PDB file of C-alpha atoms in Angstrom:
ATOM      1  CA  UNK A   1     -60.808   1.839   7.787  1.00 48.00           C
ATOM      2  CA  UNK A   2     -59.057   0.939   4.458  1.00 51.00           C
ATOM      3  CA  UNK A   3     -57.112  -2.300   3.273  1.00 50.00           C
ATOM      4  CA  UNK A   4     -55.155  -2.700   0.181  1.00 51.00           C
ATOM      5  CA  UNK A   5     -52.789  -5.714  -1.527  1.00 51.00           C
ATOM      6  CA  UNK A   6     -50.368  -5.734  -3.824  1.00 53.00           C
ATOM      7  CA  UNK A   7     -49.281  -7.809  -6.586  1.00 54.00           C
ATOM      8  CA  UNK A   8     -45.793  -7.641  -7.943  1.00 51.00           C
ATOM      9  CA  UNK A   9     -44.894  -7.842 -11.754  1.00 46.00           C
ATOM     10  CA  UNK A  10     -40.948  -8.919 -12.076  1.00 45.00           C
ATOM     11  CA  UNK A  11     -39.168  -8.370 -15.491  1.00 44.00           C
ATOM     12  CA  UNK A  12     -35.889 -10.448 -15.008  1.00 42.00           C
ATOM     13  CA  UNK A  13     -32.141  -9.368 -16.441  1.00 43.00           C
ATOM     14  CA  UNK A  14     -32.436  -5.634 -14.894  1.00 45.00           C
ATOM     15  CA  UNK A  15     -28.303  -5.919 -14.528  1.00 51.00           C
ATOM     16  CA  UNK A  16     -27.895  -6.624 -18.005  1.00 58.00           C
ATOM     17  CA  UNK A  17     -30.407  -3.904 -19.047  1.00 63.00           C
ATOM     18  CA  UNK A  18     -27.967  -1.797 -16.986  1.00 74.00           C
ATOM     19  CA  UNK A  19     -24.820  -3.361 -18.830  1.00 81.00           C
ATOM     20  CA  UNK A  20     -26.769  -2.245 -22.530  1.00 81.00           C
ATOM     21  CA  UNK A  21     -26.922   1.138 -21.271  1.00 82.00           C
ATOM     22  CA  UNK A  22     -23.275   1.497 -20.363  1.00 86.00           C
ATOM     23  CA  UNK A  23     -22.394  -0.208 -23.535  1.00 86.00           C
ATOM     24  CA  UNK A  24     -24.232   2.361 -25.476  1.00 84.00           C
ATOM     25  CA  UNK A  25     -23.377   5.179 -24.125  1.00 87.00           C
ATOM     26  CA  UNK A  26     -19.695   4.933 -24.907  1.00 88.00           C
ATOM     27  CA  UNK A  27     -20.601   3.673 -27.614  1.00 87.00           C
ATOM     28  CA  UNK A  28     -22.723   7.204 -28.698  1.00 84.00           C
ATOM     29  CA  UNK A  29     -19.709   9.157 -26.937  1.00 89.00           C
ATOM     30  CA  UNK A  30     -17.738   8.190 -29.551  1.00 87.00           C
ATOM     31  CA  UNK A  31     -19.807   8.861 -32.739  1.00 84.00           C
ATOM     32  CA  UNK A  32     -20.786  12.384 -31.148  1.00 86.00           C
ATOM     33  CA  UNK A  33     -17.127  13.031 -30.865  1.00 88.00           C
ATOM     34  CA  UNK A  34     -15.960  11.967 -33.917  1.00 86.00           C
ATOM     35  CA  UNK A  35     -19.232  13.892 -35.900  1.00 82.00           C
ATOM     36  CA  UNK A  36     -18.466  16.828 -34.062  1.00 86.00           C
ATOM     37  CA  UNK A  37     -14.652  17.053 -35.291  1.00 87.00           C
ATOM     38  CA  UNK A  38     -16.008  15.597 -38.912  1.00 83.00           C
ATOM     39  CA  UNK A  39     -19.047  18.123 -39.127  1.00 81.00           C
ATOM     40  CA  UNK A  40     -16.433  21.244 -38.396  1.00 84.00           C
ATOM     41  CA  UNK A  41     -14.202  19.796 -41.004  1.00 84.00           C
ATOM     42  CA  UNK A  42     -16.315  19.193 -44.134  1.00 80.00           C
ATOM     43  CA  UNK A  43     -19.017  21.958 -43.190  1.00 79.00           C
ATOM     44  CA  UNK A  44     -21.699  19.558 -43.042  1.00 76.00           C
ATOM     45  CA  UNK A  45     -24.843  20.590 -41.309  1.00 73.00           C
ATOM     46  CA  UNK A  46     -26.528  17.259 -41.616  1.00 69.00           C
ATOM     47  CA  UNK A  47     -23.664  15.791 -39.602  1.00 74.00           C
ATOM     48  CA  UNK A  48     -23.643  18.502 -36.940  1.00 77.00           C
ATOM     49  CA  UNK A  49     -27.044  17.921 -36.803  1.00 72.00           C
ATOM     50  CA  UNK A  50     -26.431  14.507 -36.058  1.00 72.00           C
ATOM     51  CA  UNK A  51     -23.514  14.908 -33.434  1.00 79.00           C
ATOM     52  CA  UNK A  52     -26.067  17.188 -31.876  1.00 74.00           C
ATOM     53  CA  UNK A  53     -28.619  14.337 -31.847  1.00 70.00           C
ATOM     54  CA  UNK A  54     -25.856  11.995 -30.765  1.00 76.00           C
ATOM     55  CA  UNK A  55     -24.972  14.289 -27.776  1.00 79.00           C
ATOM     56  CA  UNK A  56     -29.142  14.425 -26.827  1.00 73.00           C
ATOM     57  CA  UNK A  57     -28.886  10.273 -27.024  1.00 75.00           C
ATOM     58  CA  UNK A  58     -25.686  10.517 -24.807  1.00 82.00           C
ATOM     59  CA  UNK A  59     -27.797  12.763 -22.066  1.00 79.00           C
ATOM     60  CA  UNK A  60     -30.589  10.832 -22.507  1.00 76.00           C
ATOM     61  CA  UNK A  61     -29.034   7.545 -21.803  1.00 82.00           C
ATOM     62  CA  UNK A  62     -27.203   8.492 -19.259  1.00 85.00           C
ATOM     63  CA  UNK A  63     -30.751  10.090 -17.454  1.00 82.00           C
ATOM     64  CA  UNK A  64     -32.036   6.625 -18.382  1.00 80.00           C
ATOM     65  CA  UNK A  65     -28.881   4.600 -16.558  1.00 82.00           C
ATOM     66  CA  UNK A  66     -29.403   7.083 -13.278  1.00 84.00           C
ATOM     67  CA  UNK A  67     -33.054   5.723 -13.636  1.00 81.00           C
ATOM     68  CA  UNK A  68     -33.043   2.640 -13.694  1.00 77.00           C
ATOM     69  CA  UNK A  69     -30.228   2.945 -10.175  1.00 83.00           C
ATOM     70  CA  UNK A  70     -32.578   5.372  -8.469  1.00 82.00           C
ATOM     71  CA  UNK A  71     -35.679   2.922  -9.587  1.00 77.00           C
ATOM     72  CA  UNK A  72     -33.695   0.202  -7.375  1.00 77.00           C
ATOM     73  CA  UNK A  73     -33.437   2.274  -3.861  1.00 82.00           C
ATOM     74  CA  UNK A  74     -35.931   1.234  -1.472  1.00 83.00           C
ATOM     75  CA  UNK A  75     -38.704   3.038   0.077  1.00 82.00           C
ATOM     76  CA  UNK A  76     -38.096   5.239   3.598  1.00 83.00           C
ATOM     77  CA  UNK A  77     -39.759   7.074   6.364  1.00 84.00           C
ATOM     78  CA  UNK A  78     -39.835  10.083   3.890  1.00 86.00           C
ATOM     79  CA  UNK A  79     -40.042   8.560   0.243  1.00 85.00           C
ATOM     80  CA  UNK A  80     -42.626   6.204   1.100  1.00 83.00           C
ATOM     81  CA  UNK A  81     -42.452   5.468  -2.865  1.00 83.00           C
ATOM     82  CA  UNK A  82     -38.929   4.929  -3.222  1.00 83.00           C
ATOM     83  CA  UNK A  83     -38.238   6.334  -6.651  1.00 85.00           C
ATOM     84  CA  UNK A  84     -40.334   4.288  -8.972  1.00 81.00           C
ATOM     85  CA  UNK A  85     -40.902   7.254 -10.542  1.00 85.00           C
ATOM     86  CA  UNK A  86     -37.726   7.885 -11.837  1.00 85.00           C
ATOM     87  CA  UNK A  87     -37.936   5.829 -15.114  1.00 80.00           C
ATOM     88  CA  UNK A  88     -41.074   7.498 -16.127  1.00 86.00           C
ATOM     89  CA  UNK A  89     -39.422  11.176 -15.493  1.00 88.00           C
ATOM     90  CA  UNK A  90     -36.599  10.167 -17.727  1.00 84.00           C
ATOM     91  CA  UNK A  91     -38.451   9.236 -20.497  1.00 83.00           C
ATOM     92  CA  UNK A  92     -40.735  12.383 -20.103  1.00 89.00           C
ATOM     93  CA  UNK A  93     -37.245  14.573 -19.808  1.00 87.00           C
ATOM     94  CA  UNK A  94     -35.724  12.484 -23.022  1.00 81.00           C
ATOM     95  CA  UNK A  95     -38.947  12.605 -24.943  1.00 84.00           C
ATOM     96  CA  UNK A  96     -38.214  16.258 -24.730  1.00 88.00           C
ATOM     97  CA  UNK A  97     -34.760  16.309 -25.325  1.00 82.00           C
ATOM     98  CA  UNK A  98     -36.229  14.798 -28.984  1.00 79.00           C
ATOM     99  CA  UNK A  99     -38.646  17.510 -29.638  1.00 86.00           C
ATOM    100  CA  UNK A 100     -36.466  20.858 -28.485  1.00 85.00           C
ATOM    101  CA  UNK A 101     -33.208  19.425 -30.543  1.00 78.00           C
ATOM    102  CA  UNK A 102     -36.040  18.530 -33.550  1.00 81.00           C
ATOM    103  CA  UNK A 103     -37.103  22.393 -33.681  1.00 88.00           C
ATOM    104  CA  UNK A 104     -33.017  23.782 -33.364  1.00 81.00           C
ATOM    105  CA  UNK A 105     -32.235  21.133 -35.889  1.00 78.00           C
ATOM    106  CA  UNK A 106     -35.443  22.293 -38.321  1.00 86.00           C
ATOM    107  CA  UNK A 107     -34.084  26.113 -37.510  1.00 86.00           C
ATOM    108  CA  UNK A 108     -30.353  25.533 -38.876  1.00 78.00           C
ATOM    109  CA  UNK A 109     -31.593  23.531 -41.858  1.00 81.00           C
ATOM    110  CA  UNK A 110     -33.999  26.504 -42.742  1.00 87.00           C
ATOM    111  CA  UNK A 111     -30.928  28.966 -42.678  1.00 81.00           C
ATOM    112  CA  UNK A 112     -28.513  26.875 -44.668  1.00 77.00           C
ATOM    113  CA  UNK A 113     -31.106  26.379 -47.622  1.00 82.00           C
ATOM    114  CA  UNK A 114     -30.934  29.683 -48.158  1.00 83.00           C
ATOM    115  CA  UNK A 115     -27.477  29.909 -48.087  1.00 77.00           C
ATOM    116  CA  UNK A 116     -26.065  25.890 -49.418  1.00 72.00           C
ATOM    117  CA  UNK A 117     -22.863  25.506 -48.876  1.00 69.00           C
ATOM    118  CA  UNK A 118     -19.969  23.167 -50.861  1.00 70.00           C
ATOM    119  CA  UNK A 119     -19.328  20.506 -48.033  1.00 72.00           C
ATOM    120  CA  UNK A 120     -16.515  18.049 -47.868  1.00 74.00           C
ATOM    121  CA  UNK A 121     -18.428  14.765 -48.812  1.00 77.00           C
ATOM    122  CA  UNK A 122     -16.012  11.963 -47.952  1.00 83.00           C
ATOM    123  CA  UNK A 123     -15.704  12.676 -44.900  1.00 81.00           C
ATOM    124  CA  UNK A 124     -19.752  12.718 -44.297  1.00 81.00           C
ATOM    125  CA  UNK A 125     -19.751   8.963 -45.949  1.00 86.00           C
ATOM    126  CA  UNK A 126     -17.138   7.502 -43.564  1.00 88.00           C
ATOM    127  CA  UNK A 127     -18.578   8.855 -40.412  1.00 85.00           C
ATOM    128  CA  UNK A 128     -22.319   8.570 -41.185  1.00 85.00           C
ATOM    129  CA  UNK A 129     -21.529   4.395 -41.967  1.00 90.00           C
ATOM    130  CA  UNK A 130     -19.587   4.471 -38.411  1.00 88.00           C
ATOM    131  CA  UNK A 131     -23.096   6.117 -36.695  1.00 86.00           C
ATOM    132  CA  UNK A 132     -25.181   3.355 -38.882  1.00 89.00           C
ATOM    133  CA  UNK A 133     -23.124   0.794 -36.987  1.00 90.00           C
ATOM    134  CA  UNK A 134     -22.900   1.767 -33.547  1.00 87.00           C
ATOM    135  CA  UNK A 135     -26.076   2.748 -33.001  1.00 85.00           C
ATOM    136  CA  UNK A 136     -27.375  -0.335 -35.413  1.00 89.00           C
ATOM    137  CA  UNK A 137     -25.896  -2.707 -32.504  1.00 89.00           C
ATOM    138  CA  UNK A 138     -27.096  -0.183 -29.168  1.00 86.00           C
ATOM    139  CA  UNK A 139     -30.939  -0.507 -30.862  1.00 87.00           C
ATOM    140  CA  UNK A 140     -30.189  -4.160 -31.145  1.00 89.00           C
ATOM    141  CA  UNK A 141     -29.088  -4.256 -27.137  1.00 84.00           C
ATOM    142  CA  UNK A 142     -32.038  -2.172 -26.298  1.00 85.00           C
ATOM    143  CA  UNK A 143     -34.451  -3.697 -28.833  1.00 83.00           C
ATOM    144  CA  UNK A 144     -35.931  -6.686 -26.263  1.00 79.00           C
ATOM    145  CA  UNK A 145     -36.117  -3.948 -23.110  1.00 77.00           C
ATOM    146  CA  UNK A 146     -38.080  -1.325 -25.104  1.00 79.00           C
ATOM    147  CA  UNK A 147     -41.057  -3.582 -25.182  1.00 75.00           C
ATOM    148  CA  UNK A 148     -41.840  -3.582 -21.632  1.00 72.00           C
ATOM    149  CA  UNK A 149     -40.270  -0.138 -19.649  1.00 75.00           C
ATOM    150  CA  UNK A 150     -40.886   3.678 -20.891  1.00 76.00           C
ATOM    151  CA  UNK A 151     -37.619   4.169 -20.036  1.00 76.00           C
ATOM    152  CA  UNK A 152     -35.845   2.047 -21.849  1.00 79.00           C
ATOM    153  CA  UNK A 153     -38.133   2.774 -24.689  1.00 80.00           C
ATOM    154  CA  UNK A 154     -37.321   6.528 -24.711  1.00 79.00           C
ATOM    155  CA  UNK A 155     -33.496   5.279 -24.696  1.00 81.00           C
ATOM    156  CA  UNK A 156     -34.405   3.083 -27.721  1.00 84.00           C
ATOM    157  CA  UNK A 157     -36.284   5.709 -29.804  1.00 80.00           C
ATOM    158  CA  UNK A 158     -33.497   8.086 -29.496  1.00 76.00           C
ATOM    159  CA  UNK A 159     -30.997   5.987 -30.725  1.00 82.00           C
ATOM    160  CA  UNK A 160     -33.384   4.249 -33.801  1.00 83.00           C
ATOM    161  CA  UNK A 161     -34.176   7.921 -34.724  1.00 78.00           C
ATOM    162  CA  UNK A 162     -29.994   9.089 -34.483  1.00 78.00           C
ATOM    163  CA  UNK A 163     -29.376   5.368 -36.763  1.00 83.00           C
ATOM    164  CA  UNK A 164     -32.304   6.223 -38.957  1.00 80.00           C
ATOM    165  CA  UNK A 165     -30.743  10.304 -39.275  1.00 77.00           C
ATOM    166  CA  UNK A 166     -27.127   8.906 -40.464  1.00 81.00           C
ATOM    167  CA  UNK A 167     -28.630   6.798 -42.684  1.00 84.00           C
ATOM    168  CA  UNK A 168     -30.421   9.939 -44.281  1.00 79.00           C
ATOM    169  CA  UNK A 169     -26.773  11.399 -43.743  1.00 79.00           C
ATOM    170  CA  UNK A 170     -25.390   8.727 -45.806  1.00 86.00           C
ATOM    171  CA  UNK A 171     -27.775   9.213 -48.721  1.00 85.00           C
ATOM    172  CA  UNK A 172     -26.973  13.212 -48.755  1.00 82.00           C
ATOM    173  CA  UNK A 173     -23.286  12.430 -48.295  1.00 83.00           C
ATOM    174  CA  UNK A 174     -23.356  10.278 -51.511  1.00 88.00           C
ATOM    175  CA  UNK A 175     -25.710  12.596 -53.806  1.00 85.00           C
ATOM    176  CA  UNK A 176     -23.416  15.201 -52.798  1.00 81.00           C
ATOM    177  CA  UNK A 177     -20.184  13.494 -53.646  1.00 84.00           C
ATOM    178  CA  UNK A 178     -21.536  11.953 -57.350  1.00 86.00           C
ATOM    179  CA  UNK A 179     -24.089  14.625 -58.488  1.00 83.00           C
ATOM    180  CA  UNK A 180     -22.918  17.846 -56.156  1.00 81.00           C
ATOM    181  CA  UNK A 181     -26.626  18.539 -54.961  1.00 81.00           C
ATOM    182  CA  UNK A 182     -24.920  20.078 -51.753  1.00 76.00           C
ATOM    183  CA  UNK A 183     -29.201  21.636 -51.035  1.00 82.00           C
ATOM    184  CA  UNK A 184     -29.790  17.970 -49.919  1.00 81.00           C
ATOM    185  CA  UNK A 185     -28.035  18.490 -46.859  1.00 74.00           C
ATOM    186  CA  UNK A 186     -30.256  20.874 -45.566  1.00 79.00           C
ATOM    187  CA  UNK A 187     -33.543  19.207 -46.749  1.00 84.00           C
ATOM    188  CA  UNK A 188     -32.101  16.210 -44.881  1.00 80.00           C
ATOM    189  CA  UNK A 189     -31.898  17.979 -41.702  1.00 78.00           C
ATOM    190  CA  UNK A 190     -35.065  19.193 -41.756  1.00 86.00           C
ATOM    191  CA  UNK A 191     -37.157  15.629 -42.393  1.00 83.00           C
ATOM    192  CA  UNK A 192     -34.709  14.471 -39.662  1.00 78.00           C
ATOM    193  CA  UNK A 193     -35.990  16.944 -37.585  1.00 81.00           C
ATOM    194  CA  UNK A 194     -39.723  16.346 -38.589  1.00 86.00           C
ATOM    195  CA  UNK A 195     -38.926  12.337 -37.644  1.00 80.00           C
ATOM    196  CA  UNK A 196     -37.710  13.209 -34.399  1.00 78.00           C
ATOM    197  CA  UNK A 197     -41.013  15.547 -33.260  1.00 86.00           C
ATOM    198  CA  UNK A 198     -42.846  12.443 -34.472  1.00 83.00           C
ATOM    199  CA  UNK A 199     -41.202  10.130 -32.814  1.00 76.00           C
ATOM    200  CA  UNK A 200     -41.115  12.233 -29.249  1.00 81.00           C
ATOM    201  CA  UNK A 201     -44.150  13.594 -28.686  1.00 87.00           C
ATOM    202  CA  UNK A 202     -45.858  10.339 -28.408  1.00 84.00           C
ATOM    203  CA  UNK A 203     -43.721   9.129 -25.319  1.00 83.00           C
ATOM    204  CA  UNK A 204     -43.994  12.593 -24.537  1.00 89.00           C
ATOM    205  CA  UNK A 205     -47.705  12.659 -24.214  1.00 91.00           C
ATOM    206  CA  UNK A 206     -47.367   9.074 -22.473  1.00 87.00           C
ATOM    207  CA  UNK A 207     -44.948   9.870 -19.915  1.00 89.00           C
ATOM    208  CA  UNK A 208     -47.321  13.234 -19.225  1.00 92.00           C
ATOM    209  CA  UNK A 209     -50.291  10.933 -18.382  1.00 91.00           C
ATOM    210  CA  UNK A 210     -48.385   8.726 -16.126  1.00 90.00           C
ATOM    211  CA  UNK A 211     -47.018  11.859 -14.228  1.00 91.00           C
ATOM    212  CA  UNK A 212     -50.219  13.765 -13.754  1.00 92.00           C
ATOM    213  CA  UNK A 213     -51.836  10.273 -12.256  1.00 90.00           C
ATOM    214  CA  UNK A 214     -54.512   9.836 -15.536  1.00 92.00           C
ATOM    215  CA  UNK A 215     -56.404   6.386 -15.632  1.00 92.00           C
ATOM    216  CA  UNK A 216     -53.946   4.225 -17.565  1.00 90.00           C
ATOM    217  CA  UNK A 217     -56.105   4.177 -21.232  1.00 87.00           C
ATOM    218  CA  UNK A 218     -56.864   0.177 -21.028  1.00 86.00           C
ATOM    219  CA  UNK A 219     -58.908   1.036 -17.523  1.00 91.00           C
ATOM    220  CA  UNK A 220     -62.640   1.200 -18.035  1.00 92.00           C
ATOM    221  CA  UNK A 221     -63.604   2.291 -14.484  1.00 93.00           C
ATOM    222  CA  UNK A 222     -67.053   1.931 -15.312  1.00 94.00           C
ATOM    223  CA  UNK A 223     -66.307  -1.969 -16.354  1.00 93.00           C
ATOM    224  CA  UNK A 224     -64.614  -1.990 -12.602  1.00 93.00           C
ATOM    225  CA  UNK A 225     -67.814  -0.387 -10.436  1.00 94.00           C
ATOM    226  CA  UNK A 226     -70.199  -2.225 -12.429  1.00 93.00           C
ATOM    227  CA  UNK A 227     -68.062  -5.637 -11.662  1.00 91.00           C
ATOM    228  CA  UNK A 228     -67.759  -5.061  -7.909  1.00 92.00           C
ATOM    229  CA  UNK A 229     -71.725  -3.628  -8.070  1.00 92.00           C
ATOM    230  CA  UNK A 230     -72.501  -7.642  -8.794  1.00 91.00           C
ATOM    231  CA  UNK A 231     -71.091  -8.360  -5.260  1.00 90.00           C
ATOM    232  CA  UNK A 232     -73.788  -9.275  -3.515  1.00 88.00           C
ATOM    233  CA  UNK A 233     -73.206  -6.940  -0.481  1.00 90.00           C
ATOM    234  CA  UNK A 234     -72.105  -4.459  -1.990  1.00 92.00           C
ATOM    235  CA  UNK A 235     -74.557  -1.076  -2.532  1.00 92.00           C
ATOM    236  CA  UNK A 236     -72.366   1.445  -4.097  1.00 93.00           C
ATOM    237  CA  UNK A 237     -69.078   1.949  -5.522  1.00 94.00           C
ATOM    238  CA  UNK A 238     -67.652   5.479  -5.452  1.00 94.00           C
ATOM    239  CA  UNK A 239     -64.350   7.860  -4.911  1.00 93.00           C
ATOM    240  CA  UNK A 240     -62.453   6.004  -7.758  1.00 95.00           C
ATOM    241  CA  UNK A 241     -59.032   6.526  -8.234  1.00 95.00           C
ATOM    242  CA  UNK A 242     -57.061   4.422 -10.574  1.00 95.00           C
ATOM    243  CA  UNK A 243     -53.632   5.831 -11.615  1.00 93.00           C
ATOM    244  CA  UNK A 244     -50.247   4.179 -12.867  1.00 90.00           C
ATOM    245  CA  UNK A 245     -47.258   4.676 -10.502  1.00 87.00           C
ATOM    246  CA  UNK A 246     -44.553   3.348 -12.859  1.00 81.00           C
ATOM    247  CA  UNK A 247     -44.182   0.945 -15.734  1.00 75.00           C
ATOM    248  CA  UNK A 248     -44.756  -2.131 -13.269  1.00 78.00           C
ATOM    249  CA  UNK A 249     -47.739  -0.649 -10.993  1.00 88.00           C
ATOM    250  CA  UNK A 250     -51.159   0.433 -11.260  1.00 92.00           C
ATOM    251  CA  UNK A 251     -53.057   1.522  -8.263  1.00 94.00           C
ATOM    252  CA  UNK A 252     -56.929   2.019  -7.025  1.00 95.00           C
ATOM    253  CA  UNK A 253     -58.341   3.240  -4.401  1.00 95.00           C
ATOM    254  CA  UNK A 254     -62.411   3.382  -3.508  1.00 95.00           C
ATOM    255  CA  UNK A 255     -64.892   3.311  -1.078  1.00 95.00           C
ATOM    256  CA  UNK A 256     -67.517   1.055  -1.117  1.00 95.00           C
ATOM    257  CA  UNK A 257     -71.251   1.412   0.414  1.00 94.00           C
ATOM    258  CA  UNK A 258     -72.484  -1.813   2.096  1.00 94.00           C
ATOM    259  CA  UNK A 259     -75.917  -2.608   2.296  1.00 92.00           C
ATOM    260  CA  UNK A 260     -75.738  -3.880   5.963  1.00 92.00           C
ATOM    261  CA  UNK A 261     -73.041  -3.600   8.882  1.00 93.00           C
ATOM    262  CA  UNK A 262     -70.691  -6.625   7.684  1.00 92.00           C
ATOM    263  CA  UNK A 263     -67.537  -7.703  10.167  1.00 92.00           C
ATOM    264  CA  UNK A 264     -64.192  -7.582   9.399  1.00 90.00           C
ATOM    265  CA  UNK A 265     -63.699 -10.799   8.556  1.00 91.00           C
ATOM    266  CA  UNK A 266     -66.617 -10.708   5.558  1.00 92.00           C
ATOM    267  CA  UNK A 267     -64.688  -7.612   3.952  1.00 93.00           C
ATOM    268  CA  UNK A 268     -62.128  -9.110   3.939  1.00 92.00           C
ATOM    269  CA  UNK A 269     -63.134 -12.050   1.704  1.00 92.00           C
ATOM    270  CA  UNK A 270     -64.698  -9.541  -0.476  1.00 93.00           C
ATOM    271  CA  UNK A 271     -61.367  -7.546  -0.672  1.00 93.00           C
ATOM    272  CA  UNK A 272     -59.880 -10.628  -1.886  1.00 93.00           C
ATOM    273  CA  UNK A 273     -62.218 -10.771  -4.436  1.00 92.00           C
ATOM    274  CA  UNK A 274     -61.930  -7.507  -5.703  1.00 92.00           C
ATOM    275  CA  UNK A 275     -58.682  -7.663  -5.216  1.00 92.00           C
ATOM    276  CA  UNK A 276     -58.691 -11.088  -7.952  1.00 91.00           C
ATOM    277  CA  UNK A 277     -60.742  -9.678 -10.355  1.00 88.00           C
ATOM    278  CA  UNK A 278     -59.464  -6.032 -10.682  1.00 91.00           C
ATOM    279  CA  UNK A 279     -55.610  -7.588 -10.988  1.00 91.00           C
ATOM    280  CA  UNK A 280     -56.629 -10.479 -13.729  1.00 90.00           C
ATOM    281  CA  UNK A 281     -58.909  -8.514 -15.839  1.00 88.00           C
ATOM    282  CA  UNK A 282     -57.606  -5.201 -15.610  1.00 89.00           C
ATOM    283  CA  UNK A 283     -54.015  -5.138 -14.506  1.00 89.00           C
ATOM    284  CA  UNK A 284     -54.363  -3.587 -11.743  1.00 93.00           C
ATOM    285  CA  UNK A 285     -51.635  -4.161  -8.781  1.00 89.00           C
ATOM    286  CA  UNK A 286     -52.326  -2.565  -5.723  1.00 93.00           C
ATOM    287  CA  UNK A 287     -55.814  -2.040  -4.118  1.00 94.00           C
ATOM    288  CA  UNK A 288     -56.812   0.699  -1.537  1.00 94.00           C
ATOM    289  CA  UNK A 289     -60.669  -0.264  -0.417  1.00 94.00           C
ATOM    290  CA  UNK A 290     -62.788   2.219   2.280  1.00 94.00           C
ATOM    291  CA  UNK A 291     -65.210   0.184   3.172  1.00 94.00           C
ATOM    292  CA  UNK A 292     -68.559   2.512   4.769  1.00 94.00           C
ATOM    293  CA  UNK A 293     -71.832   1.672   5.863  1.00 92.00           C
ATOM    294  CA  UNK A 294     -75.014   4.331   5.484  1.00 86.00           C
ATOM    295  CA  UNK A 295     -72.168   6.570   5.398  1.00 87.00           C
ATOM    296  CA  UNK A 296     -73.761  10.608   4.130  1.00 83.00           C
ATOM    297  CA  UNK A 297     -71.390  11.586   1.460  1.00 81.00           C
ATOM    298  CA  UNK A 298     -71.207  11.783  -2.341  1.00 83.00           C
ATOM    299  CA  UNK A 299     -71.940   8.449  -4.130  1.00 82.00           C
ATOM    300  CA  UNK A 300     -70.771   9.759  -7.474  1.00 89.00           C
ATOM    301  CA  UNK A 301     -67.881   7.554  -8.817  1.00 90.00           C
ATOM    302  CA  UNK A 302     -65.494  10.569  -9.787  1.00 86.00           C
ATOM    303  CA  UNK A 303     -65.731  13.487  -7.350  1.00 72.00           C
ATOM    304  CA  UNK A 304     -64.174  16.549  -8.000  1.00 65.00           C
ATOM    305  CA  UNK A 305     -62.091  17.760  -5.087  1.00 57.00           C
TER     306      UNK A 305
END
């Protein structure tokens, strides 16, 4: 026999989240456009590097709108789940994008510093401030979101990290156009590059947890058994799952030795205290409970499968 509750966490404005997302990715459709046709034109590898960047913010975005409209559709017969995971898989497939355009941007950099070439500087000014901008005002739309959804965080990094590149883009487009130090470019790419493996593989490594079910890193389970251990009826806490379904939900499941043959009714008002306790102190939403009585199984607290 097993009960469980659930407590729901609401973050309000999810339309205008949605509206932030459309806004920025025209907005980044644009600027990669524009780079791409600049880049070509003054030979700059720094700003190719950037429209390629651009075009990973564009993907990634859009990944992240599709998200957040998959994250909406209810639950059926057979996706009992819905797709509440869909958030976390696009920031695990946009944390990526970051890392795999990092290493093709570090490999082009490496190539043109050993062979600089004169690049048409002007050009690289004009369209690096135009990046600055737009993607100044799509981190400021995405800014307040970022806080509380890895989704909308991975959307956020990528375009900080593309506003943060032009800026570097900017500085190389001016040191080449006073003092003809056309090496900068290059060097440029490369710590863009290095920025954007920094700035991914943390998100990466977060969004990997959540999708391989690992106890959210603020979850003591031992805190949790020895808590529910101080219920008087209770003998033995063991089975413990605890795993994160999405940004808004974290889930346990246990079974829990009695010391005598309690009725229904008694659980129950021990689920409900378990069920208190587990969701104030520890954030946890949703509560699976097996209740057994001189039950001949494993009483260890993890058991390997």
């Amino acid at each position: 026999m097993g009960h469980h509750h659930h407590y729901d966490h609401g973050h309000s404005h999810p339309d205008l989240k949605g509206r932030n997302l459309l806004i920025s990715i025209v907005l980044n459709i644009v600027i990669t456009l524009s780079q791409i046709i600049g880049g070509f034109i003054s030979g700059s590898l720094a700003l190719l590097s950037d429209a390629l960047h651009n075009f990973s913010d564009v993907l990634s975005l859009i990944i992240s709108y599709s998200a957040r409209i998959l994250g909406k559709k209810k639950a059926c017969s057979n996706k009992t789940f819905g797709y509440k995971r869909a958030e976390i898989m696009a920031a695990f497939v946009n944390a990526a994008t970051l890392v795999v355009v990092a290493i093709i941007l570090i490999k082009e950099a490496v190539e043109r510093l050993l062979d600089p070439k004169e690049i048409e500087s002007d050009l690289v000014i004009w369209l690096s401030l135009i990046a600055i901008f737009a993607n100044g005002f799509s981190v400021l739309l995405l800014k307040k979101d970022a806080q509380d959804n890895m989704n909308m965080r991975s959307a956020y990094l990528h375009l900080l990290t593309d506003m943060m590149a032009s800026v570097a883009v900017l500085i190389g487009g001016l040191l080449m156009m006073f003092y003809q130090i056309y090496w900068v470019d290059a060097v440029l790419t490369m710590i863009i590059g290095l920025y954007l493996i920094y700035m991914g593989y943390d998100l990466l490594k977060e969004s990997t947890k959540v999708l391989m079910l690992f106890t959210p890193k603020r979850v003591v389970i031992q805190d949790i058994v020895d808590s529910i251990c101080t219920i008087e009826k209770v003998k033995n806490v063991h089975h413990v799952h605890i795993w994160q379904l999405n940004e808004d939900e974290v889930h346990m499941e246990a079974h829990i030795d009695f010391r005598e043959d309690i009725k229904l009714s008694q659980f129950d008002s021990i689920l409900e205290e378990i069920e208190e306790h587990v969701y104030h102190k520890h954030g946890i939403n949703h509560v699976n409970i097996q209740p057994e009585f001189d039950k001949c199984d494993s009483k260890s607290i993890i058991v390997q499968d």
